Amino acid sequence: MSDRSRAVVIGCGPAGLMAAERLAEAGVSVRAFERMPSVGRKFLLAGRGGLNLTHSEPTDRLLARYGEAAGRLAAPIGAFPAEALRDWCAGLGVETFVGSSGRIFPKSLKASPLLRAWLARLGGLGVRIETRRRWTGFTDDGRLLFETPSGPEAVGADVVVLALGGASWPRLGGDGGWVSPLAEAGVSVKPLKPANCGFFTRWSSVFAQRFAGAPLKRAALSFEGETVRGEAVVTADGIEGGLIYALAAALRDAIERDGEAVASLDLRPDLDIDALAERLSRPRGKRSFSTHLSKTASLPPVAVALLREAGTHPPGPVEISRRIKALPLRLTAPKPVERAISTAGGVEFAELDEGFMLRRRPGVFLAGEMLDWEAPTGGYLLQACFATGRAAGDAAARWLAARAAA
């Protein structure tokens, strides 16, 4: 392919960088634009707690995590599944391992070594990265408009890949500012919503003051027929953490539909009602009821306080045990999208062809979290970003080649 073919990639997170790599490997001259002063900021943040790259479960089960979007993500993830992602990391000198939960991490558990090696590879391929460039839309003749430190700039390109992320963590780069320019171009975008997020609830002032920041461990949460185990953290105005994130999509949608969502919280998922009732039937002596609950049912103070939040204690051990196993958790609203881990909504798949090119804008391809999909934490978010970035980059290179041959 001629070096005269020019590609512009906008957004330098995992999806954008992967698209840039594939285009450059196909012999295309690539300029990559990033609105922040440096690239991969959200990627680096994800690595602070151990960079969860993907998941080792079979691809069919992995795809099911994407819900309604699974069909459209089957091809890119099938072409670049977890094992291929691990091989790609190895090619950058980054070894990976499978954790006890099936999640896949780099051995260093950090994002920075991977990002450094990746940027070095891109530099070697001739990819030119330009920061502090905010995309604001298209000119009448199809050029790309940017806000830059030196003023507005219009850039021409033979092909474009947009990988501008969602709207969570805007201070790291993704602020959803791309929605308006695409909507003005006639592209249908589903509203951006929080995904993998915390929720608001109405704690009493006493509970909120005393237990804000308290971890809730060894718990299970059930909603609409699905049950998950994990941990959560009480906040002054609600609750967040992996236990909540796992069911966040269903909870968010229920609140949007019904005005609230009432989940069932199991404070002792490892014990059944009969075992709990037997423990609670033991003589209390001079202990307060709260102390009795704590000692016999092995409940931490925050769990005992949650039982009090639900109202007057039921009269007998069996009834109390039932409440411990199915404590109503009334959620009133999701936390704002800027506080979420990821974003739901985005450009509808009907707007794209099989290669993720906009039907209304030939030569403009999309990748990553801009697309209308969501997934739980566990490696699924990055897996889809890498895979769709790769697919968009490959499709953009093929489109250029076809035009050159025409």
CSV table of C-alpha atoms in Angstrom, one decimal:
chain,number,residue,atom,x,y,z
A,1,MET,CA,0.0,0.0,0.0
A,2,SER,CA,1.3,3.5,-0.9
A,3,ASP,CA,2.7,5.6,1.9
A,4,ARG,CA,0.6,8.4,0.5
A,5,SER,CA,-2.4,6.8,2.2
A,6,ARG,CA,-3.1,8.8,5.3
A,7,ALA,CA,-4.9,7.6,8.4
A,8,VAL,CA,-6.0,9.6,11.4
A,9,VAL,CA,-6.8,7.8,14.6
A,10,ILE,CA,-8.6,9.9,17.2
A,11,GLY,CA,-8.3,8.7,20.8
A,12,CYS,CA,-5.2,7.0,22.2
A,13,GLY,CA,-6.7,4.5,24.6
A,14,PRO,CA,-6.4,0.7,23.9
A,15,ALA,CA,-8.8,0.7,21.0
A,16,GLY,CA,-7.3,3.6,19.3
A,17,LEU,CA,-3.7,2.5,19.7
A,18,MET,CA,-4.6,-1.0,18.5
A,19,ALA,CA,-6.2,0.5,15.4
A,20,ALA,CA,-3.1,2.6,14.8
A,21,GLU,CA,-0.9,-0.4,15.1
A,22,ARG,CA,-2.8,-2.4,12.6
A,23,LEU,CA,-3.0,0.4,10.1
A,24,ALA,CA,0.8,1.1,10.4
A,25,GLU,CA,1.6,-2.6,10.0
A,26,ALA,CA,-0.4,-2.4,6.7
A,27,GLY,CA,1.9,0.3,5.4
A,28,VAL,CA,-0.4,3.3,6.1
A,29,SER,CA,0.9,6.6,7.4
A,30,VAL,CA,-0.8,7.1,10.8
A,31,ARG,CA,-1.3,10.2,12.8
A,32,ALA,CA,-3.0,9.6,16.2
A,33,PHE,CA,-4.6,12.4,18.1
A,34,GLU,CA,-5.3,12.6,21.9
A,35,ARG,CA,-7.0,15.4,23.7
A,36,MET,CA,-5.1,14.9,27.0
A,37,PRO,CA,-1.4,15.8,27.5
A,38,SER,CA,-0.5,12.1,27.5
A,39,VAL,CA,-2.0,8.9,26.2
A,40,GLY,CA,-3.6,5.9,27.9
A,41,ARG,CA,-4.5,7.7,31.2
A,42,LYS,CA,-7.5,5.6,31.9
A,43,PHE,CA,-5.6,2.5,30.9
A,44,LEU,CA,-2.9,3.4,33.4
A,45,LEU,CA,-5.5,4.0,36.2
A,46,ALA,CA,-6.9,0.5,35.5
A,47,GLY,CA,-3.5,-0.9,36.2
A,48,ARG,CA,-3.3,0.6,39.7
A,49,GLY,CA,-5.3,-2.3,41.2
A,50,GLY,CA,-3.8,-4.9,38.9
A,51,LEU,CA,-4.3,-4.7,35.2
A,52,ASN,CA,-7.1,-7.1,34.3
A,53,LEU,CA,-6.6,-7.6,30.6
A,54,THR,CA,-9.1,-10.3,29.7
A,55,HIS,CA,-10.6,-13.5,31.0
A,56,SER,CA,-9.6,-17.1,30.5
A,57,GLU,CA,-13.1,-18.6,30.2
A,58,PRO,CA,-14.2,-20.2,26.9
A,59,THR,CA,-14.9,-17.6,24.2
A,60,ASP,CA,-18.6,-18.5,24.0
A,61,ARG,CA,-19.1,-17.8,27.7
A,62,LEU,CA,-17.0,-14.7,27.5
A,63,LEU,CA,-19.2,-13.4,24.6
A,64,ALA,CA,-22.3,-14.0,26.7
A,65,ARG,CA,-21.0,-11.3,29.1
A,66,TYR,CA,-21.8,-8.7,26.5
A,67,GLY,CA,-25.5,-9.3,26.5
A,68,GLU,CA,-27.4,-8.0,23.4
A,69,ALA,CA,-24.1,-6.9,21.8
A,70,ALA,CA,-22.6,-10.4,21.8
A,71,GLY,CA,-23.6,-11.0,18.2
A,72,ARG,CA,-21.8,-7.9,16.9
A,73,LEU,CA,-18.7,-8.5,19.0
A,74,ALA,CA,-18.4,-12.2,18.1
A,75,ALA,CA,-16.4,-11.6,15.0
A,76,PRO,CA,-13.8,-9.2,16.4
A,77,ILE,CA,-13.4,-11.1,19.7
A,78,GLY,CA,-13.3,-14.4,17.8
A,79,ALA,CA,-10.5,-13.0,15.6
A,80,PHE,CA,-8.6,-11.7,18.7
A,81,PRO,CA,-9.6,-13.8,21.7
A,82,ALA,CA,-8.0,-14.0,25.1
A,83,GLU,CA,-5.1,-16.3,24.0
A,84,ALA,CA,-4.3,-14.0,21.0
A,85,LEU,CA,-4.2,-11.0,23.4
A,86,ARG,CA,-1.8,-12.9,25.6
A,87,ASP,CA,0.4,-13.7,22.6
A,88,TRP,CA,0.3,-10.0,21.6
A,89,CYS,CA,1.4,-9.0,25.1
A,90,ALA,CA,4.2,-11.6,25.0
A,91,GLY,CA,5.3,-10.0,21.7
A,92,LEU,CA,5.8,-6.8,23.6
A,93,GLY,CA,7.9,-8.6,26.3
A,94,VAL,CA,5.0,-8.6,28.8
A,95,GLU,CA,4.3,-12.0,30.4
A,96,THR,CA,0.8,-12.7,31.6
A,97,PHE,CA,-0.8,-15.2,34.0
A,98,VAL,CA,-4.3,-16.5,34.8
A,99,GLY,CA,-5.4,-15.7,38.4
A,100,SER,CA,-7.5,-17.9,40.6
A,101,SER,CA,-10.7,-16.3,39.4
A,102,GLY,CA,-9.8,-16.9,35.8
A,103,ARG,CA,-8.9,-13.3,35.1
A,104,ILE,CA,-5.7,-12.6,33.1
A,105,PHE,CA,-3.1,-10.1,34.3
A,106,PRO,CA,0.4,-9.1,33.3
A,107,LYS,CA,2.9,-10.6,35.8
A,108,SER,CA,3.9,-7.1,36.9
A,109,LEU,CA,0.2,-6.4,37.6
A,110,LYS,CA,0.9,-2.9,36.1
A,111,ALA,CA,-0.1,-1.1,32.9
A,112,SER,CA,2.9,1.1,32.5
A,113,PRO,CA,5.4,-1.5,31.3
A,114,LEU,CA,2.9,-2.7,28.7
A,115,LEU,CA,2.1,0.9,27.6
A,116,ARG,CA,5.8,1.9,27.3
A,117,ALA,CA,6.6,-1.2,25.2
A,118,TRP,CA,3.5,-0.6,23.0
A,119,LEU,CA,4.4,3.1,22.4
A,120,ALA,CA,7.9,2.1,21.5
A,121,ARG,CA,6.5,-0.4,18.9
A,122,LEU,CA,4.2,2.3,17.5
A,123,GLY,CA,7.1,4.7,17.2
A,124,GLY,CA,9.1,2.1,15.3
A,125,LEU,CA,6.2,1.7,12.9
A,126,GLY,CA,6.2,5.4,12.3
A,127,VAL,CA,2.9,6.3,14.1
A,128,ARG,CA,2.9,10.0,15.0
A,129,ILE,CA,1.1,10.8,18.2
A,130,GLU,CA,-0.1,14.3,18.8
A,131,THR,CA,-1.6,15.3,22.2
A,132,ARG,CA,-3.7,18.2,23.3
A,133,ARG,CA,-5.9,17.8,20.2
A,134,ARG,CA,-9.6,17.7,20.9
A,135,TRP,CA,-11.8,16.6,18.0
A,136,THR,CA,-14.9,18.8,17.5
A,137,GLY,CA,-16.4,17.5,14.2
A,138,PHE,CA,-16.2,17.6,10.5
A,139,THR,CA,-15.8,20.5,8.0
A,140,ASP,CA,-18.1,20.7,5.0
A,141,ASP,CA,-15.5,19.1,2.8
A,142,GLY,CA,-15.0,16.2,5.2
A,143,ARG,CA,-11.9,17.3,7.0
A,144,LEU,CA,-11.5,16.8,10.8
A,145,LEU,CA,-11.7,19.8,13.1
A,146,PHE,CA,-9.6,20.0,16.2
A,147,GLU,CA,-9.2,22.4,19.0
A,148,THR,CA,-5.4,22.8,19.7
A,149,PRO,CA,-3.3,25.0,22.0
A,150,SER,CA,-2.6,27.2,19.0
A,151,GLY,CA,-6.2,27.5,17.9
A,152,PRO,CA,-8.6,25.5,15.6
A,153,GLU,CA,-7.0,23.1,13.0
A,154,ALA,CA,-8.5,21.2,10.1
A,155,VAL,CA,-6.8,17.9,9.2
A,156,GLY,CA,-7.4,15.9,6.1
A,157,ALA,CA,-7.2,12.1,5.9
A,158,ASP,CA,-7.9,9.2,3.6
A,159,VAL,CA,-9.4,7.1,6.4
A,160,VAL,CA,-10.3,7.8,10.0
A,161,VAL,CA,-10.8,5.7,13.1
A,162,LEU,CA,-12.7,7.2,16.0
A,163,ALA,CA,-11.9,5.6,19.4
A,164,LEU,CA,-12.9,8.3,21.8
A,165,GLY,CA,-14.1,6.2,24.7
A,166,GLY,CA,-17.2,6.7,26.8
A,167,ALA,CA,-18.0,9.3,29.4
A,168,SER,CA,-16.7,7.9,32.6
A,169,TRP,CA,-13.6,9.3,34.3
A,170,PRO,CA,-13.6,12.5,32.1
A,171,ARG,CA,-10.5,13.9,33.8
A,172,LEU,CA,-8.7,11.0,32.2
A,173,GLY,CA,-9.8,11.7,28.7
A,174,GLY,CA,-13.3,10.3,27.9
A,175,ASP,CA,-15.9,12.9,28.3
A,176,GLY,CA,-18.5,11.9,25.7
A,177,GLY,CA,-17.8,15.1,23.8
A,178,TRP,CA,-18.0,13.2,20.5
A,179,VAL,CA,-21.7,12.7,20.8
A,180,SER,CA,-22.8,16.1,19.5
A,181,PRO,CA,-20.5,16.1,16.4
A,182,LEU,CA,-21.7,12.6,15.4
A,183,ALA,CA,-25.4,13.5,16.1
A,184,GLU,CA,-25.0,16.6,13.9
A,185,ALA,CA,-23.7,14.2,11.2
A,186,GLY,CA,-26.9,12.2,11.5
A,187,VAL,CA,-25.5,9.3,13.4
A,188,SER,CA,-27.8,7.7,15.9
A,189,VAL,CA,-26.3,7.5,19.4
A,190,LYS,CA,-28.0,5.9,22.4
A,191,PRO,CA,-27.7,8.0,25.5
A,192,LEU,CA,-24.5,7.4,27.5
A,193,LYS,CA,-25.3,5.9,30.9
A,194,PRO,CA,-23.2,4.7,33.9
A,195,ALA,CA,-22.1,1.1,33.8
A,196,ASN,CA,-20.2,-0.8,36.6
A,197,CYS,CA,-21.3,1.9,38.9
A,198,GLY,CA,-22.4,2.5,42.5
A,199,PHE,CA,-25.9,3.5,43.5
A,200,PHE,CA,-27.6,6.0,45.8
A,201,THR,CA,-29.8,4.8,48.7
A,202,ARG,CA,-31.4,6.6,51.6
A,203,TRP,CA,-29.4,5.6,54.7
A,204,SER,CA,-30.4,7.1,58.0
A,205,SER,CA,-28.1,10.0,59.0
A,206,VAL,CA,-26.7,7.9,62.0
A,207,PHE,CA,-25.9,4.9,59.7
A,208,ALA,CA,-24.3,7.1,57.0
A,209,GLN,CA,-22.2,9.0,59.5
A,210,ARG,CA,-20.9,5.9,61.3
A,211,PHE,CA,-20.4,3.5,58.5
A,212,ALA,CA,-19.4,5.5,55.4
A,213,GLY,CA,-16.4,3.7,54.0
A,214,ALA,CA,-17.1,0.4,55.8
A,215,PRO,CA,-16.4,-2.7,53.7
A,216,LEU,CA,-19.1,-5.3,53.4
A,217,LYS,CA,-17.4,-8.7,52.9
A,218,ARG,CA,-18.6,-12.3,52.3
A,219,ALA,CA,-21.9,-11.0,50.9
A,220,ALA,CA,-24.2,-12.0,48.0
A,221,LEU,CA,-26.7,-9.9,46.0
A,222,SER,CA,-29.7,-11.1,44.1
A,223,PHE,CA,-31.8,-9.3,41.6
A,224,GLU,CA,-34.2,-10.4,38.9
A,225,GLY,CA,-33.1,-14.1,39.2
A,226,GLU,CA,-29.4,-13.5,39.2
A,227,THR,CA,-27.1,-13.9,42.2
A,228,VAL,CA,-23.5,-12.8,42.6
A,229,ARG,CA,-21.0,-12.9,45.4
A,230,GLY,CA,-18.4,-10.4,46.3
A,231,GLU,CA,-17.6,-7.3,48.4
A,232,ALA,CA,-19.1,-3.8,48.6
A,233,VAL,CA,-18.3,-0.6,50.3
A,234,VAL,CA,-20.9,1.6,52.1
A,235,THR,CA,-20.7,5.3,51.1
A,236,ALA,CA,-22.4,8.2,52.8
A,237,ASP,CA,-25.0,8.3,50.1
A,238,GLY,CA,-25.2,4.7,48.9
A,239,ILE,CA,-23.2,1.6,48.1
A,240,GLU,CA,-20.5,0.6,45.5
A,241,GLY,CA,-18.0,-2.1,44.8
A,242,GLY,CA,-17.7,-5.3,42.8
A,243,LEU,CA,-20.8,-6.9,44.3
A,244,ILE,CA,-22.9,-4.0,43.1
A,245,TYR,CA,-21.1,-3.5,39.7
A,246,ALA,CA,-21.9,-7.1,38.7
A,247,LEU,CA,-25.6,-6.4,38.6
A,248,ALA,CA,-25.4,-2.7,37.8
A,249,ALA,CA,-26.9,-2.9,34.3
A,250,ALA,CA,-30.1,-4.7,35.5
A,251,LEU,CA,-30.3,-2.4,38.6
A,252,ARG,CA,-29.9,0.8,36.5
A,253,ASP,CA,-32.5,-0.3,33.9
A,254,ALA,CA,-35.0,-1.2,36.6
A,255,ILE,CA,-34.6,2.2,38.2
A,256,GLU,CA,-35.1,3.8,34.9
A,257,ARG,CA,-38.2,1.8,34.3
A,258,ASP,CA,-39.7,1.7,37.8
A,259,GLY,CA,-38.2,4.6,39.7
A,260,GLU,CA,-36.2,2.3,42.1
A,261,ALA,CA,-34.7,-1.1,42.4
A,262,VAL,CA,-35.0,-3.4,45.4
A,263,ALA,CA,-32.3,-6.0,45.5
A,264,SER,CA,-31.9,-8.8,48.0
A,265,LEU,CA,-28.7,-8.8,50.1
A,266,ASP,CA,-27.5,-12.0,51.7
A,267,LEU,CA,-25.2,-11.1,54.6
A,268,ARG,CA,-24.2,-14.8,55.3
A,269,PRO,CA,-24.3,-16.6,51.9
A,270,ASP,CA,-22.2,-19.5,53.3
A,271,LEU,CA,-24.9,-20.4,55.9
A,272,ASP,CA,-28.5,-21.5,55.2
A,273,ILE,CA,-31.5,-20.3,57.2
A,274,ASP,CA,-31.6,-23.4,59.4
A,275,ALA,CA,-28.0,-23.1,60.4
A,276,LEU,CA,-28.4,-19.4,61.2
A,277,ALA,CA,-31.6,-20.0,63.2
A,278,GLU,CA,-29.8,-22.7,65.3
A,279,ARG,CA,-27.0,-20.2,66.1
A,280,LEU,CA,-29.4,-17.4,67.0
A,281,SER,CA,-31.4,-19.7,69.2
A,282,ARG,CA,-28.5,-20.0,71.6
A,283,PRO,CA,-28.9,-18.2,75.0
A,284,ARG,CA,-28.2,-14.5,74.8
A,285,GLY,CA,-27.5,-14.0,78.4
A,286,LYS,CA,-26.8,-10.3,79.3
A,287,ARG,CA,-25.6,-9.5,75.8
A,288,SER,CA,-27.4,-6.8,73.8
A,289,PHE,CA,-29.3,-8.1,70.8
A,290,SER,CA,-26.8,-6.5,68.4
A,291,THR,CA,-23.9,-8.2,70.2
A,292,HIS,CA,-25.8,-11.5,70.1
A,293,LEU,CA,-26.2,-11.1,66.3
A,294,SER,CA,-22.5,-10.3,65.9
A,295,LYS,CA,-21.3,-13.2,68.0
A,296,THR,CA,-23.6,-16.0,67.0
A,297,ALA,CA,-24.1,-15.1,63.3
A,298,SER,CA,-20.5,-13.7,62.9
A,299,LEU,CA,-21.8,-10.5,61.4
A,300,PRO,CA,-19.6,-7.4,61.3
A,301,PRO,CA,-20.9,-4.1,62.8
A,302,VAL,CA,-21.9,-2.8,59.4
A,303,ALA,CA,-24.0,-5.8,58.7
A,304,VAL,CA,-25.8,-5.6,62.1
A,305,ALA,CA,-26.4,-1.9,61.4
A,306,LEU,CA,-27.8,-2.8,57.9
A,307,LEU,CA,-30.3,-5.1,59.6
A,308,ARG,CA,-31.4,-2.2,61.9
A,309,GLU,CA,-31.8,0.0,58.8
A,310,ALA,CA,-34.4,-2.4,57.5
A,311,GLY,CA,-36.6,-1.8,60.5
A,312,THR,CA,-37.6,-3.5,63.7
A,313,HIS,CA,-36.1,-6.9,64.1
A,314,PRO,CA,-38.5,-9.8,63.5
A,315,PRO,CA,-39.6,-11.7,66.6
A,316,GLY,CA,-37.9,-15.1,66.3
A,317,PRO,CA,-34.6,-16.7,65.2
A,318,VAL,CA,-36.1,-18.1,61.9
A,319,GLU,CA,-37.5,-14.8,60.9
A,320,ILE,CA,-34.3,-13.0,61.8
A,321,SER,CA,-32.3,-15.6,59.8
A,322,ARG,CA,-34.6,-14.9,56.8
A,323,ARG,CA,-33.8,-11.2,57.0
A,324,ILE,CA,-30.1,-11.9,57.2
A,325,LYS,CA,-30.4,-14.1,54.1
A,326,ALA,CA,-32.6,-11.7,52.2
A,327,LEU,CA,-32.2,-8.1,53.4
A,328,PRO,CA,-34.0,-5.6,51.1
A,329,LEU,CA,-31.6,-3.1,49.6
A,330,ARG,CA,-33.6,-0.2,48.1
A,331,LEU,CA,-31.6,1.7,45.4
A,332,THR,CA,-32.9,5.0,44.1
A,333,ALA,CA,-30.5,6.0,41.4
A,334,PRO,CA,-27.1,5.1,39.8
A,335,LYS,CA,-24.1,7.3,40.6
A,336,PRO,CA,-23.3,9.7,37.8
A,337,VAL,CA,-21.6,8.4,34.7
A,338,GLU,CA,-18.4,10.4,35.4
A,339,ARG,CA,-18.0,8.3,38.6
A,340,ALA,CA,-18.7,5.0,36.8
A,341,ILE,CA,-16.0,2.5,35.8
A,342,SER,CA,-17.4,2.3,32.2
A,343,THR,CA,-20.2,3.6,30.0
A,344,ALA,CA,-23.3,2.0,28.5
A,345,GLY,CA,-24.9,3.4,25.3
A,346,GLY,CA,-23.1,4.8,22.3
A,347,VAL,CA,-23.3,4.6,18.6
A,348,GLU,CA,-25.8,2.0,17.5
A,349,PHE,CA,-24.5,-1.0,15.6
A,350,ALA,CA,-27.1,-0.4,12.9
A,351,GLU,CA,-25.1,2.7,12.0
A,352,LEU,CA,-22.1,0.6,11.1
A,353,ASP,CA,-21.2,-2.0,8.5
A,354,GLU,CA,-19.6,-5.3,9.4
A,355,GLY,CA,-16.2,-3.6,9.5
A,356,PHE,CA,-17.3,-0.9,12.0
A,357,MET,CA,-17.5,1.8,9.3
A,358,LEU,CA,-20.1,4.4,9.6
A,359,ARG,CA,-22.7,3.9,6.8
A,360,ARG,CA,-23.3,7.7,6.7
A,361,ARG,CA,-19.6,8.5,6.5
A,362,PRO,CA,-17.6,6.1,4.3
A,363,GLY,CA,-14.0,5.9,5.5
A,364,VAL,CA,-14.8,6.7,9.1
A,365,PHE,CA,-14.5,3.7,11.4
A,366,LEU,CA,-15.4,3.4,15.1
A,367,ALA,CA,-14.0,1.2,17.9
A,368,GLY,CA,-14.0,0.7,21.6
A,369,GLU,CA,-16.4,2.1,24.2
A,370,MET,CA,-18.0,4.6,21.7
A,371,LEU,CA,-20.0,1.6,20.5
A,372,ASP,CA,-23.3,0.5,22.1
A,373,TRP,CA,-22.1,-2.3,24.3
A,374,GLU,CA,-21.4,-2.8,28.0
A,375,ALA,CA,-19.9,-5.6,30.0
A,376,PRO,CA,-19.1,-6.3,33.7
A,377,THR,CA,-15.6,-6.0,35.1
A,378,GLY,CA,-13.4,-9.0,34.9
A,379,GLY,CA,-11.3,-8.3,31.8
A,380,TYR,CA,-14.3,-8.0,29.4
A,381,LEU,CA,-14.0,-4.2,29.0
A,382,LEU,CA,-10.4,-4.2,27.8
A,383,GLN,CA,-10.9,-7.4,25.7
A,384,ALA,CA,-13.6,-5.7,23.7
A,385,CYS,CA,-11.7,-2.5,23.3
A,386,PHE,CA,-8.6,-4.3,22.0
A,387,ALA,CA,-10.6,-6.5,19.7
A,388,THR,CA,-12.8,-3.8,18.2
A,389,GLY,CA,-9.8,-1.5,17.8
A,390,ARG,CA,-8.0,-4.3,15.9
A,391,ALA,CA,-11.0,-5.0,13.8
A,392,ALA,CA,-11.6,-1.3,12.9
A,393,GLY,CA,-7.9,-0.9,12.0
A,394,ASP,CA,-7.9,-4.0,9.8
A,395,ALA,CA,-11.1,-2.9,8.1
A,396,ALA,CA,-9.8,0.6,7.5
A,397,ALA,CA,-6.7,-0.8,5.9
A,398,ARG,CA,-8.7,-3.1,3.6
A,399,TRP,CA,-11.0,-0.2,2.6
A,400,LEU,CA,-8.0,1.9,1.6
A,401,ALA,CA,-6.5,-1.0,-0.3
A,402,ALA,CA,-9.8,-1.5,-2.2
A,403,ARG,CA,-10.0,2.2,-3.1
A,404,ALA,CA,-6.4,2.1,-4.3
A,405,ALA,CA,-7.1,-0.9,-6.5
A,406,ALA,CA,-10.3,0.5,-7.9
